[in-house]
mmCIF file of C-alpha atoms and ligand atoms in Angstrom:
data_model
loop_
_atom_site.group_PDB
_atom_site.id
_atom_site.type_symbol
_atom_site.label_atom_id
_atom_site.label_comp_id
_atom_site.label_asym_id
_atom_site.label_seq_id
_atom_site.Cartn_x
_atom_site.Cartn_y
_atom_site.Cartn_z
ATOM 1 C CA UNK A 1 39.267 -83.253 19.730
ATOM 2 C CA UNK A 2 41.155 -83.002 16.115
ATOM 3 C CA UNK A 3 43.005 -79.294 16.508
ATOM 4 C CA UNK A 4 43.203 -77.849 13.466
ATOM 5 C CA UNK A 5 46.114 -76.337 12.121
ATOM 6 C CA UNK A 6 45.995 -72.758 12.451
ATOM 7 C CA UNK A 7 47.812 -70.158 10.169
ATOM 8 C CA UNK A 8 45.665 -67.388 10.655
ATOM 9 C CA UNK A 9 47.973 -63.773 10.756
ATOM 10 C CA UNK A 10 46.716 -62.775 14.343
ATOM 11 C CA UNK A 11 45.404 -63.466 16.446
ATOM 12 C CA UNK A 12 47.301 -66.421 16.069
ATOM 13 C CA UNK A 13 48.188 -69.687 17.035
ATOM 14 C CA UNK A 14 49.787 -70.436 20.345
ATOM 15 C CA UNK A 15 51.040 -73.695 21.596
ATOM 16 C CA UNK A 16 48.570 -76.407 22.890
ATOM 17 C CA UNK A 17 50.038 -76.850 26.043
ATOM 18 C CA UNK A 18 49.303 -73.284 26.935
ATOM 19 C CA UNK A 19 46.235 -73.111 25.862
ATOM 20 C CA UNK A 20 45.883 -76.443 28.317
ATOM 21 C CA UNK A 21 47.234 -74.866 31.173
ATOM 22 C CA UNK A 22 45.545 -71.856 31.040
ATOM 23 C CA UNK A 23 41.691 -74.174 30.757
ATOM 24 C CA UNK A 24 43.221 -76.329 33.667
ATOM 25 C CA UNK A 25 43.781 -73.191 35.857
ATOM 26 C CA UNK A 26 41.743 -71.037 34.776
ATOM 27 C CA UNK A 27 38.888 -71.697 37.723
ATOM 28 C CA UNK A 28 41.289 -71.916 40.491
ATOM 29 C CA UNK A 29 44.413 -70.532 40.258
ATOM 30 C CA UNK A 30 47.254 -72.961 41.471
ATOM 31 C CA UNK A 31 44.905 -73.234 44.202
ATOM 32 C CA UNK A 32 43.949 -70.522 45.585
ATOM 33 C CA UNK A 33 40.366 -71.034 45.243
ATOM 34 C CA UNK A 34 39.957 -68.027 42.546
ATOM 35 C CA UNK A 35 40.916 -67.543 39.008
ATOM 36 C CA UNK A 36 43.604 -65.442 37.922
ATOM 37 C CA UNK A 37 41.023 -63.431 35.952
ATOM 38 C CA UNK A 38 39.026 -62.570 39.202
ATOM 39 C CA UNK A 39 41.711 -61.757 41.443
ATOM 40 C CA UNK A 40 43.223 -58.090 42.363
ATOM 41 C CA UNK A 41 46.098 -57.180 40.346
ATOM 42 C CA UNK A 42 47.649 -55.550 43.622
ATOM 43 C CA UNK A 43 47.499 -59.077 45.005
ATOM 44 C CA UNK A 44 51.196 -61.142 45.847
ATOM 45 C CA UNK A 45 49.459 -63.623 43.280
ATOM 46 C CA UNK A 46 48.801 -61.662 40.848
ATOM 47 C CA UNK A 47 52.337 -60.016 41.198
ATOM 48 C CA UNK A 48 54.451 -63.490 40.920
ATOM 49 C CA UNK A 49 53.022 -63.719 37.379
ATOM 50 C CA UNK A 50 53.760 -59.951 36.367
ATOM 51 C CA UNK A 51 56.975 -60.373 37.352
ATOM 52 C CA UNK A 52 58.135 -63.310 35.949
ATOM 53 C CA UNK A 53 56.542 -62.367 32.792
ATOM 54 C CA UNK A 54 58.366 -59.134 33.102
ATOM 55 C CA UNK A 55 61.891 -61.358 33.844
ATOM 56 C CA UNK A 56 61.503 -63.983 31.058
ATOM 57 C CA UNK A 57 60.944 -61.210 28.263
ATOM 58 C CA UNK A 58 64.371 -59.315 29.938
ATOM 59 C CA UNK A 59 66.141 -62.805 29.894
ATOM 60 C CA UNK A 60 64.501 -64.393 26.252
ATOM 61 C CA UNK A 61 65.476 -61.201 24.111
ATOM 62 C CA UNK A 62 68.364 -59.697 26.639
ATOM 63 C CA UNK A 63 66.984 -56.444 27.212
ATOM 64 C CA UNK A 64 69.580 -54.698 28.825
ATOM 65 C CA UNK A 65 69.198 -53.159 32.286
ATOM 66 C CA UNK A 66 69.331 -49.514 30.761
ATOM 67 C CA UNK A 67 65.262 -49.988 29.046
ATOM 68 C CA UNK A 68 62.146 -50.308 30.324
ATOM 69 C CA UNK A 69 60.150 -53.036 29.703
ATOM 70 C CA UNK A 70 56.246 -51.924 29.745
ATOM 71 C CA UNK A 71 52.579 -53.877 29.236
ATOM 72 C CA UNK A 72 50.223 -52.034 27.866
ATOM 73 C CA UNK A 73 46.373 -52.559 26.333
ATOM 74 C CA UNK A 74 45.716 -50.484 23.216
ATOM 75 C CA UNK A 75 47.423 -52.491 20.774
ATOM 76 C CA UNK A 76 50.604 -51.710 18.528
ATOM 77 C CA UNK A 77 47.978 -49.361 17.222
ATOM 78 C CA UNK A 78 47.835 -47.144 19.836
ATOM 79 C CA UNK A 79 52.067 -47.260 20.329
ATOM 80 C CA UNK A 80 51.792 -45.499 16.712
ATOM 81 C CA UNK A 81 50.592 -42.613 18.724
ATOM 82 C CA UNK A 82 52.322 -42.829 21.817
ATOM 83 C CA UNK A 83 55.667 -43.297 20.451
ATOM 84 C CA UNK A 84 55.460 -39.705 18.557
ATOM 85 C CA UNK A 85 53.964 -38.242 21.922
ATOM 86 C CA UNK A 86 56.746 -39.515 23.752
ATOM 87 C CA UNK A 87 59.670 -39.201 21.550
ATOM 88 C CA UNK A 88 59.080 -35.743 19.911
ATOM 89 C CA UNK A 89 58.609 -33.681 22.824
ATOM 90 C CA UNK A 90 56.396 -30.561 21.634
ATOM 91 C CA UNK A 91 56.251 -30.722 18.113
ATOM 92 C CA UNK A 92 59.440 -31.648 15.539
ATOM 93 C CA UNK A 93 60.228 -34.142 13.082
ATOM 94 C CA UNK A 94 60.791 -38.061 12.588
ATOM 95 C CA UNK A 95 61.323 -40.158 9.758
ATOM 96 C CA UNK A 96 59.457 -43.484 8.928
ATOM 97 C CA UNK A 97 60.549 -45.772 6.371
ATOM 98 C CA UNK A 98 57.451 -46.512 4.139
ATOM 99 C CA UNK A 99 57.553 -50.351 3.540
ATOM 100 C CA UNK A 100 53.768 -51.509 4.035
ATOM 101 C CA UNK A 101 50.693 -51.371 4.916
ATOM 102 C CA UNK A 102 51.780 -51.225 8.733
ATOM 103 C CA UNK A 103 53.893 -48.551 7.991
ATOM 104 C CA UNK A 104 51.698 -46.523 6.366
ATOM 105 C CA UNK A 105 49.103 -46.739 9.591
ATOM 106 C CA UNK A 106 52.184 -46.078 11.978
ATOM 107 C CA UNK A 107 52.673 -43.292 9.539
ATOM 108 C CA UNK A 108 49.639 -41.618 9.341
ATOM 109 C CA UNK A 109 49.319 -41.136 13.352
ATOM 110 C CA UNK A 110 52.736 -39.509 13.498
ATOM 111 C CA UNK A 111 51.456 -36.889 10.861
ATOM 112 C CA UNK A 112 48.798 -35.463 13.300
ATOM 113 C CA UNK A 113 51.546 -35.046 16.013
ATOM 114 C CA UNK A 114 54.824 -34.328 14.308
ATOM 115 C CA UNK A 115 56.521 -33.620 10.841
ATOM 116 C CA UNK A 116 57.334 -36.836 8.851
ATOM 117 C CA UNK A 117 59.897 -37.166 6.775
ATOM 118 C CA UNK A 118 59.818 -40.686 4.371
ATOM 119 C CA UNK A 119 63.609 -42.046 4.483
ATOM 120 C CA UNK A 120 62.636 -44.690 2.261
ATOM 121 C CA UNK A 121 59.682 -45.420 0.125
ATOM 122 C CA UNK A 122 58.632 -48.817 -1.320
ATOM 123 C CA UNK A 123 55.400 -47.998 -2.963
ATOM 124 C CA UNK A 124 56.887 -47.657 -6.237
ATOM 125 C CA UNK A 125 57.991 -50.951 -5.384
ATOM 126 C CA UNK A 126 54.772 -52.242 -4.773
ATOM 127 C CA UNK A 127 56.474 -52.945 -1.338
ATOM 128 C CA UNK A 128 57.625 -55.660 -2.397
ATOM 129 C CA UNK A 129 61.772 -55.209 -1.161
ATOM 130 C CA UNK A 130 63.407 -53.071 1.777
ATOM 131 C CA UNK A 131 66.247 -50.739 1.314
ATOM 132 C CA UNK A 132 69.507 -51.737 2.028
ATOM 133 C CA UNK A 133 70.053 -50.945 5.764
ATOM 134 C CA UNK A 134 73.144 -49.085 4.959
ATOM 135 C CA UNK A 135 71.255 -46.417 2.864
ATOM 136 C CA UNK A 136 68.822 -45.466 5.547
ATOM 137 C CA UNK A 137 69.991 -42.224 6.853
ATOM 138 C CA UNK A 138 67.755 -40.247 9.855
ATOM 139 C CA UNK A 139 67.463 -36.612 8.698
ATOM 140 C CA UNK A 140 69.324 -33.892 10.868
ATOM 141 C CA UNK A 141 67.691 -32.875 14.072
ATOM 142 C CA UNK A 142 64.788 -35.736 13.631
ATOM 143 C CA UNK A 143 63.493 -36.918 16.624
ATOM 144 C CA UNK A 144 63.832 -41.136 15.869
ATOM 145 C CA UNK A 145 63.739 -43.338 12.699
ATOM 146 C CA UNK A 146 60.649 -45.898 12.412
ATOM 147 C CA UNK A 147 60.787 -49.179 10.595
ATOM 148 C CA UNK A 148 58.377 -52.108 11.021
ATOM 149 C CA UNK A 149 60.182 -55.347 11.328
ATOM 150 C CA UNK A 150 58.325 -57.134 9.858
ATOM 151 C CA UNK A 151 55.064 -56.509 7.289
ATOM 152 C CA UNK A 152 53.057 -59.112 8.048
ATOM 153 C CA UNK A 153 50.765 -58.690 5.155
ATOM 154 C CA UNK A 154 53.476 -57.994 2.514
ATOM 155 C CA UNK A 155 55.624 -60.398 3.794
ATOM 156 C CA UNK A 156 58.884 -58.482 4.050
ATOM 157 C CA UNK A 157 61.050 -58.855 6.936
ATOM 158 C CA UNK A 158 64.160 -56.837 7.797
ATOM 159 C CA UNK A 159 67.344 -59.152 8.349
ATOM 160 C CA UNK A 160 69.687 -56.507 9.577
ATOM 161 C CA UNK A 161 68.353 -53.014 10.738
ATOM 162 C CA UNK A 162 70.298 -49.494 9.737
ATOM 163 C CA UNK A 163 72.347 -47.543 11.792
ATOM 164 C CA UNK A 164 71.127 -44.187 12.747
ATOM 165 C CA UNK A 165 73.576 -43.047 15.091
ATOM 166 C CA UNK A 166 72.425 -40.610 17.625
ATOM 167 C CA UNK A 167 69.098 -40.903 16.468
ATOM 168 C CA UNK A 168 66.887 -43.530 18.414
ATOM 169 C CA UNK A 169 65.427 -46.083 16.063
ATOM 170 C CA UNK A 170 62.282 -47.202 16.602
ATOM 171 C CA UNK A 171 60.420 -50.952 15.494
ATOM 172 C CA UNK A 172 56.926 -52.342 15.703
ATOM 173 C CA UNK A 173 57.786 -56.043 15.829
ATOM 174 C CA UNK A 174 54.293 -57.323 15.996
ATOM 175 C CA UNK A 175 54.791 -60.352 14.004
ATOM 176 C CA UNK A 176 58.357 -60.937 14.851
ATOM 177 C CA UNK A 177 59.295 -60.061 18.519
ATOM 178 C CA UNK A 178 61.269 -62.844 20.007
ATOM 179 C CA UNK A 179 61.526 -64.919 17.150
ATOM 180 C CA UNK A 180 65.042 -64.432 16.675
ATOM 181 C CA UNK A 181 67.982 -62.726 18.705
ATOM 182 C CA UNK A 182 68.367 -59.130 18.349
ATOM 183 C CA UNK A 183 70.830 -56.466 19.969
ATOM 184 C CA UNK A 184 68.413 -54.459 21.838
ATOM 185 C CA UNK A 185 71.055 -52.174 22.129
ATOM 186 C CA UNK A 186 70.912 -50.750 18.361
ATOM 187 C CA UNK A 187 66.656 -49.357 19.245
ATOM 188 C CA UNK A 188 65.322 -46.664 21.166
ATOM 189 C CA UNK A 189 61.911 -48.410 21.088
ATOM 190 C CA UNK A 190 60.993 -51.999 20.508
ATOM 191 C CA UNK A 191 57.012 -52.367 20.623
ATOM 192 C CA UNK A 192 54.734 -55.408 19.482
ATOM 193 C CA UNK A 193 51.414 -56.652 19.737
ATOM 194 C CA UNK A 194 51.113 -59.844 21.335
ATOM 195 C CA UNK A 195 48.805 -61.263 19.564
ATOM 196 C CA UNK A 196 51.181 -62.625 16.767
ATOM 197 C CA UNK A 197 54.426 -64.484 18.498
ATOM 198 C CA UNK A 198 53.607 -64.464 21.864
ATOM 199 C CA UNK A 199 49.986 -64.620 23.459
ATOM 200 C CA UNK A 200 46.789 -63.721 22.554
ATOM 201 C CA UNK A 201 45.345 -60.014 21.687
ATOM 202 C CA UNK A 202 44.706 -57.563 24.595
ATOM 203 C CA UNK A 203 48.825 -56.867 25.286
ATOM 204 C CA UNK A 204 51.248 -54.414 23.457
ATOM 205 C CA UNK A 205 55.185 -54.690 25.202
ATOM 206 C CA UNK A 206 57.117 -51.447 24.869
ATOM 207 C CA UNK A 207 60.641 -52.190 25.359
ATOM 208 C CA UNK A 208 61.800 -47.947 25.753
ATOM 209 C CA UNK A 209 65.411 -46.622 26.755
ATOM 210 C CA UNK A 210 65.174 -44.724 29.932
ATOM 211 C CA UNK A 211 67.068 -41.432 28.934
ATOM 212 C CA UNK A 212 63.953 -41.491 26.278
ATOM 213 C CA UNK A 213 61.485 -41.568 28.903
ATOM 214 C CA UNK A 214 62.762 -37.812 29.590
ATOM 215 C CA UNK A 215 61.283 -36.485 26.343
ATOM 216 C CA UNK A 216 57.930 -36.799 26.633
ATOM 217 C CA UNK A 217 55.359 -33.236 25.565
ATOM 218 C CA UNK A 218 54.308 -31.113 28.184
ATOM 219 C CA UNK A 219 50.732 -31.790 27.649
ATOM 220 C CA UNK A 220 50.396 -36.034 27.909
ATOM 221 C CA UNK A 221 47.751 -37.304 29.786
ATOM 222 C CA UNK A 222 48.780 -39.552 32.255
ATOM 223 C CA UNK A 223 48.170 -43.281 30.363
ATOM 224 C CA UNK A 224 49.891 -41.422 27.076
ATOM 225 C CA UNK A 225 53.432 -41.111 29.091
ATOM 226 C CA UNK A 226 55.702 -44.344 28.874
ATOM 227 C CA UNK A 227 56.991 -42.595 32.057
ATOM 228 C CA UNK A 228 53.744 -43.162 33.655
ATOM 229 C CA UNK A 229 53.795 -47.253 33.028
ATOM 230 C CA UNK A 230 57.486 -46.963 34.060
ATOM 231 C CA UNK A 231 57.648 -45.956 37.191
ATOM 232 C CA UNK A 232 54.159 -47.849 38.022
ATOM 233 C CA UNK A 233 56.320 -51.047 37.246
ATOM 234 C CA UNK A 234 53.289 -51.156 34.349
ATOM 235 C CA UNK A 235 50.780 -51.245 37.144
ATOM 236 C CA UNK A 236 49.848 -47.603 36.844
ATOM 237 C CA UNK A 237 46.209 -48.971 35.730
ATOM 238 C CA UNK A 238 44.729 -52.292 36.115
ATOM 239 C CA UNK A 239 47.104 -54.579 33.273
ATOM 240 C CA UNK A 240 45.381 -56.959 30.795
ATOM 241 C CA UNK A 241 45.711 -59.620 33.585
ATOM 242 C CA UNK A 242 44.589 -62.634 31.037
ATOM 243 C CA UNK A 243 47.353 -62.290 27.656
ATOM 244 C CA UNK A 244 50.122 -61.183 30.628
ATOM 245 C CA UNK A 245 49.212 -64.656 32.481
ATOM 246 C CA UNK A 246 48.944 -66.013 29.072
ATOM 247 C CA UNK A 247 52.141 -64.472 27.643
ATOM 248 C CA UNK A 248 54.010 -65.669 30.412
ATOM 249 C CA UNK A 249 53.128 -69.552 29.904
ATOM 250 C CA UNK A 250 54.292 -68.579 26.573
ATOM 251 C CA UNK A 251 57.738 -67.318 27.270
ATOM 252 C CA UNK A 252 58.333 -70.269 30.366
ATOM 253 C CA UNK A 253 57.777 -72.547 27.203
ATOM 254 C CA UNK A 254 60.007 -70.703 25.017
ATOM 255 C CA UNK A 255 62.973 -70.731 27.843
ATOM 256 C CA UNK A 256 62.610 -74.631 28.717
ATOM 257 C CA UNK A 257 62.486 -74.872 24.569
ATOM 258 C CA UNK A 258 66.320 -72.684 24.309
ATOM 259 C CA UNK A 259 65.283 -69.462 23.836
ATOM 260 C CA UNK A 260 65.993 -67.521 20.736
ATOM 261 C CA UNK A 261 68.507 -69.389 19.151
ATOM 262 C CA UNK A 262 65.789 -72.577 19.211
ATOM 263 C CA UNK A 263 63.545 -70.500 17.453
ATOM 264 C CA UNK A 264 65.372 -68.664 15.232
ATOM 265 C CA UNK A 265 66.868 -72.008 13.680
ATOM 266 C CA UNK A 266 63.074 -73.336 14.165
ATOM 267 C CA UNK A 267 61.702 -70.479 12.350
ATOM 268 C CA UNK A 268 64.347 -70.822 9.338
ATOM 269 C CA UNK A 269 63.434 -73.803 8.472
ATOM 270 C CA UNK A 270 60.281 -73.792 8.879
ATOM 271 C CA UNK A 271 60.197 -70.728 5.993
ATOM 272 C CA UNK A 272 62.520 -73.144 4.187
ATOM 273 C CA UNK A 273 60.117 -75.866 3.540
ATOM 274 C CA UNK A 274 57.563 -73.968 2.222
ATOM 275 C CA UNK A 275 59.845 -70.923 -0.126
ATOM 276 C CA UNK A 276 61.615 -74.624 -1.427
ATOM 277 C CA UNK A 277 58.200 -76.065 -2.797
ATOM 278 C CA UNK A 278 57.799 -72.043 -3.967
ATOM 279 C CA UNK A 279 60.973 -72.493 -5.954
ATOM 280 C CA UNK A 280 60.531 -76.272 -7.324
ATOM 281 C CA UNK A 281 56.933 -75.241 -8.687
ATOM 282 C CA UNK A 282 58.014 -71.938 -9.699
ATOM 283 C CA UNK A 283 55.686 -72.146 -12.976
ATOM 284 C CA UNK A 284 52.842 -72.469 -10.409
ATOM 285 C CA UNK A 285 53.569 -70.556 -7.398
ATOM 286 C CA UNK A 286 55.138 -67.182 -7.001
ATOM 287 C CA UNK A 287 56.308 -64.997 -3.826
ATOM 288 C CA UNK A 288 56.178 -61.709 -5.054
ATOM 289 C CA UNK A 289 58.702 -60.589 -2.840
ATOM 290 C CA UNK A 290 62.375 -60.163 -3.025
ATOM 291 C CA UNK A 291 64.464 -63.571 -1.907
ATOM 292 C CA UNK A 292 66.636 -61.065 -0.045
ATOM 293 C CA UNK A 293 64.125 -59.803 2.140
ATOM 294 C CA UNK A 294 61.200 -62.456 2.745
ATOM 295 C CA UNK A 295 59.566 -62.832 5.870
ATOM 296 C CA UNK A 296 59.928 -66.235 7.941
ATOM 297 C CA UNK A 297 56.503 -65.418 9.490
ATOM 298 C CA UNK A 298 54.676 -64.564 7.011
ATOM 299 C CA UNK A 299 54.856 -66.498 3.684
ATOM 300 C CA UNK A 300 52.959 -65.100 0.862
ATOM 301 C CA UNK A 301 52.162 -66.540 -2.307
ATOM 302 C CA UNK A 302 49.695 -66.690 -5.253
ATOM 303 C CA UNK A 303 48.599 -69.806 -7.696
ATOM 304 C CA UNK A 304 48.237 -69.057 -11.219
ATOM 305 C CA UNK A 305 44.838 -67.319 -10.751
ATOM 306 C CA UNK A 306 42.270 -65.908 -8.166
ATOM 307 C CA UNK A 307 40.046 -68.977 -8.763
ATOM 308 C CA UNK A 308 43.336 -71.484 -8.501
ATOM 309 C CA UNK A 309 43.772 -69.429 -5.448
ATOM 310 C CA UNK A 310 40.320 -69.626 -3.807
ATOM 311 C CA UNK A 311 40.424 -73.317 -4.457
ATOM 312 C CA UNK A 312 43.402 -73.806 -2.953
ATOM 313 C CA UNK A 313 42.425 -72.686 0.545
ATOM 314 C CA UNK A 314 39.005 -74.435 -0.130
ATOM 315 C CA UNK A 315 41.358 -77.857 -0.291
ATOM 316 C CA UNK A 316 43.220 -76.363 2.497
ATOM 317 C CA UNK A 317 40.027 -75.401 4.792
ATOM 318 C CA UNK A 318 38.953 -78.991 3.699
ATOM 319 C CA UNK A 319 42.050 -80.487 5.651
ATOM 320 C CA UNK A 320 42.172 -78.489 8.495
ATOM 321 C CA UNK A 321 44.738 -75.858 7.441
ATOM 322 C CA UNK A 322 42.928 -72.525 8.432
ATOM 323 C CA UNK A 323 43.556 -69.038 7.711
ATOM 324 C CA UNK A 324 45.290 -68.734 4.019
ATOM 325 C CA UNK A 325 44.064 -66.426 2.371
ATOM 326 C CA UNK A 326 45.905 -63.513 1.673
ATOM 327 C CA UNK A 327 44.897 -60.026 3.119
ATOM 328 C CA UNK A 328 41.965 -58.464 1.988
ATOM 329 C CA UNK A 329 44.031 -55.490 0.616
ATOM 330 C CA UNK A 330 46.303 -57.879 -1.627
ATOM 331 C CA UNK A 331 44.850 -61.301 -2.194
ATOM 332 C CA UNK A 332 46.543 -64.731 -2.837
ATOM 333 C CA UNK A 333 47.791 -67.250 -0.213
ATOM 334 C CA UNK A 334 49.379 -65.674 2.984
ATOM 335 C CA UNK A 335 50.943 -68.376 5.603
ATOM 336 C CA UNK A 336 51.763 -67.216 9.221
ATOM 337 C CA UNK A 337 53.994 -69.461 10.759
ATOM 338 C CA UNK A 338 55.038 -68.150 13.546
ATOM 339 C CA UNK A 339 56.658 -69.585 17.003
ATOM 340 C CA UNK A 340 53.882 -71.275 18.134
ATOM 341 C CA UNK A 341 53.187 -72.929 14.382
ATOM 342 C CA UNK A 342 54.812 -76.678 14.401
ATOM 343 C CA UNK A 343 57.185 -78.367 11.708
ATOM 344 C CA UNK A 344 54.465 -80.734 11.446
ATOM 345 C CA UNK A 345 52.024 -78.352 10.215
ATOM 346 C CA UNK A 346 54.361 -76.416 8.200
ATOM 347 C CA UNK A 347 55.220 -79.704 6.668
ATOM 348 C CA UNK A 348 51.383 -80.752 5.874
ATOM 349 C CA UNK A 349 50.813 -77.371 4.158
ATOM 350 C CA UNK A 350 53.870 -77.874 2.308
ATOM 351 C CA UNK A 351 52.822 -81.686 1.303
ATOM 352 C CA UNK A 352 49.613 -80.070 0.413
ATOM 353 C CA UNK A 353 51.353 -77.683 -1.866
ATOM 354 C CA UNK A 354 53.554 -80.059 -3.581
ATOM 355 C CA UNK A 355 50.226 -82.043 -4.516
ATOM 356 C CA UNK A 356 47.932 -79.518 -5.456
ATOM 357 C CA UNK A 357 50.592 -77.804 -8.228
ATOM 358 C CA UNK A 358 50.797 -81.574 -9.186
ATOM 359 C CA UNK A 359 47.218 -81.439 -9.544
ATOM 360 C CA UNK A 360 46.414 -78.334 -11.177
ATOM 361 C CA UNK A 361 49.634 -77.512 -12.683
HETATM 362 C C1 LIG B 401 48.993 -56.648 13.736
HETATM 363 C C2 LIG B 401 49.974 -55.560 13.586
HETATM 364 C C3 LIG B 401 49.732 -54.284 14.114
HETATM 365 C C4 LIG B 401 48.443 -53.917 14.818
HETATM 366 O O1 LIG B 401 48.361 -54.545 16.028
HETATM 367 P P1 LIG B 401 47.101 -54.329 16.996
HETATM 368 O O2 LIG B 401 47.542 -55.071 18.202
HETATM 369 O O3 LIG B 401 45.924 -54.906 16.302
HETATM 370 O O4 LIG B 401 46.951 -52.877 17.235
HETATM 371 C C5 LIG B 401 50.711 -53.325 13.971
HETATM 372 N N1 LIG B 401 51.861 -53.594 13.344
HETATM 373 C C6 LIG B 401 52.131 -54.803 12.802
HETATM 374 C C7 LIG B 401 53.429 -55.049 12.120
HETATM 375 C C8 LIG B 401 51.185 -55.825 12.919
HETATM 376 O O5 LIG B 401 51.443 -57.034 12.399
#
């Protein structure tokens, strides 16, 4: 079978011998006759996987002893409701920093449950830069400061992350959880989709401080309260059994690997290769976005024109480089490289690059 090489934004590729692990076991389950996917999650086997995928993500991104680490379903989507719920108490104010088209969703749920105040806005901007961290301030008596990590349509990625004091600071790091070290210690609330970095779709992890799990609203049904998944050691309800199996082949890989520091140097220059042929055919490519604040995850980029563009990924598609194009709500070339995503096929796109501004330029 001739894999192809996959840089679609999510879900998104994950590494082959996962993928081969998971097929191998997937009928009987280091034999016990049943697969994974059949079996009670109140069983002993089912547990052994839950936990370790619970201890790998402490150990990968040191999550101190002091948060929570929680698996939920739902999607970061639904954290952009839950984290108001469970952060403002009964009614009050937050601020978000407007920086994308993530933001803006994460955004518009907080406005149904809270006030939101917009500590930074990029849209004049086109979103194309961040604020510098230093100039983020929360506003007096908000309830937490919101910033997405990482846009993974725009492209921008946050290198350091402001300071807001006694005010928690929250991140949706869908499309860059554990792809780089991080004191945990600086958030209130860490939550991400897996379906970018770390396994496939059907898994949010909510990484919550445990004097936060105290503020909840009155009113929360029970799956709305992080306090419900924390005490229930995330098994309040039945878990998404397949991405936490999935996820934890994932993050055995990603220890045996080095952790972090692997893939934070892996993920540099893998962004390197491909902003470098950016730079050398600067007449024919361009990155919209601000050297200062690109994304190593997700590379965006156009050709000299929407045609130029569409026939690029048509060459791509052609030689097995799949997923491209740019977002629907912007256009061009997007590239998601994330963990899973080799040097090899960052290195073929690149090649590929290189040859068709040769071509065309
Ligand atoms: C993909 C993505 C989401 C949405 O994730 P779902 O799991 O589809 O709900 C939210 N935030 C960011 C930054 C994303 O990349």
């Amino acid at each position: 079978m001739a894999r192809k090489i996959n840089f679609y934004a999510g879900p998104s590729v994950l590494p082959v011998e996962v993928l081969e692990e998971l097929g191998k076991e997937m009928v009987d389950f280091k034999g016990s006759g049943l697969s994974l996917v059949e079996t009670s999650h109140r069983s002993a086997t089912y547990d052994e996987v839950h936990n370790n995928a619970l201890n790998l993500f402490r150990e990968l991104l040191n999550v101190p002893e002091n948060y929570k680490i929680l698996f939920l379903q739902g999607g970061a989507t639904l954290q952009f409701t839950m984290v108001p719920m469970n952060l403002m108490g009964n009614g009050g104010i937050c601020d978000y920093t407007n920086t994308g088209a993530w933001a803006k969703k994460a955004m518009a749920d907080a406005r149904i449950i809270g006030n939101v105040n917009v500590v930074y806005d990029g849209s004049a901007e086109n979103f194309m830069s961040l604020p510098e961290p230093s100039t983020v301030k929360p506003t007096e008596g908000s309830s937490y400061l919101h910033v997405t990590s990482n846009e993974t349509i725009g492209g921008v990625q946050w290198k350091e992350f402001p300071d807001t004091g006694n005010v928690p600071l929250v991140a949706d790091m869908s499309s860059d959880i554990l792809s780089r070290p991080l004191d945990v210690n600086q958030f209130g609330v860490i939550y991400a989709g897996a379906q970018k970095n770390i396994g496939p779709s059907g898994l949010a992890v909510v990484i919550v401080r445990e004097d936060l799990l105290e503020r909840q609203a009155d009113n929360l049904t029970a799956y709305m309260a992080y306090k419900t998944h924390a005490d229930g050691d995330s098994l309040y309800n039945t878990p998404g059994v397949f991405p936490i199996w999935a996820m934890e082949l994932v993050l055995k890989r990603m220890k045996r690997l080095g952790g972090l520091t692997y893939f934070d140097k892996m993920n540099q220059e893998k962004a390197d290769l491909l902003y470098n042929v950016i730079a050398q055919y600067g007449d024919f490519y361009n990155c919209p976005v601000d050297p200062r604040y690109r994304s190593l995850m997700n590379v965006v980029f156009t050709t000299p024109g929407a045609d130029l563009d569409k026939a690029f990924i048509a060459g791509a598609t052609e030689k097995g480089m799949l997923g491209l194009k740019g977002h629907r709500s912007v256009g061009g070339c997007r590239a998601s490289i994330y963990n899973a995503m080799t040097r090899e096929g960052v290195e073929t796109l690149a090649s590929y690059m290189e040859d068709f501004a040769k071509a065309n330029g």
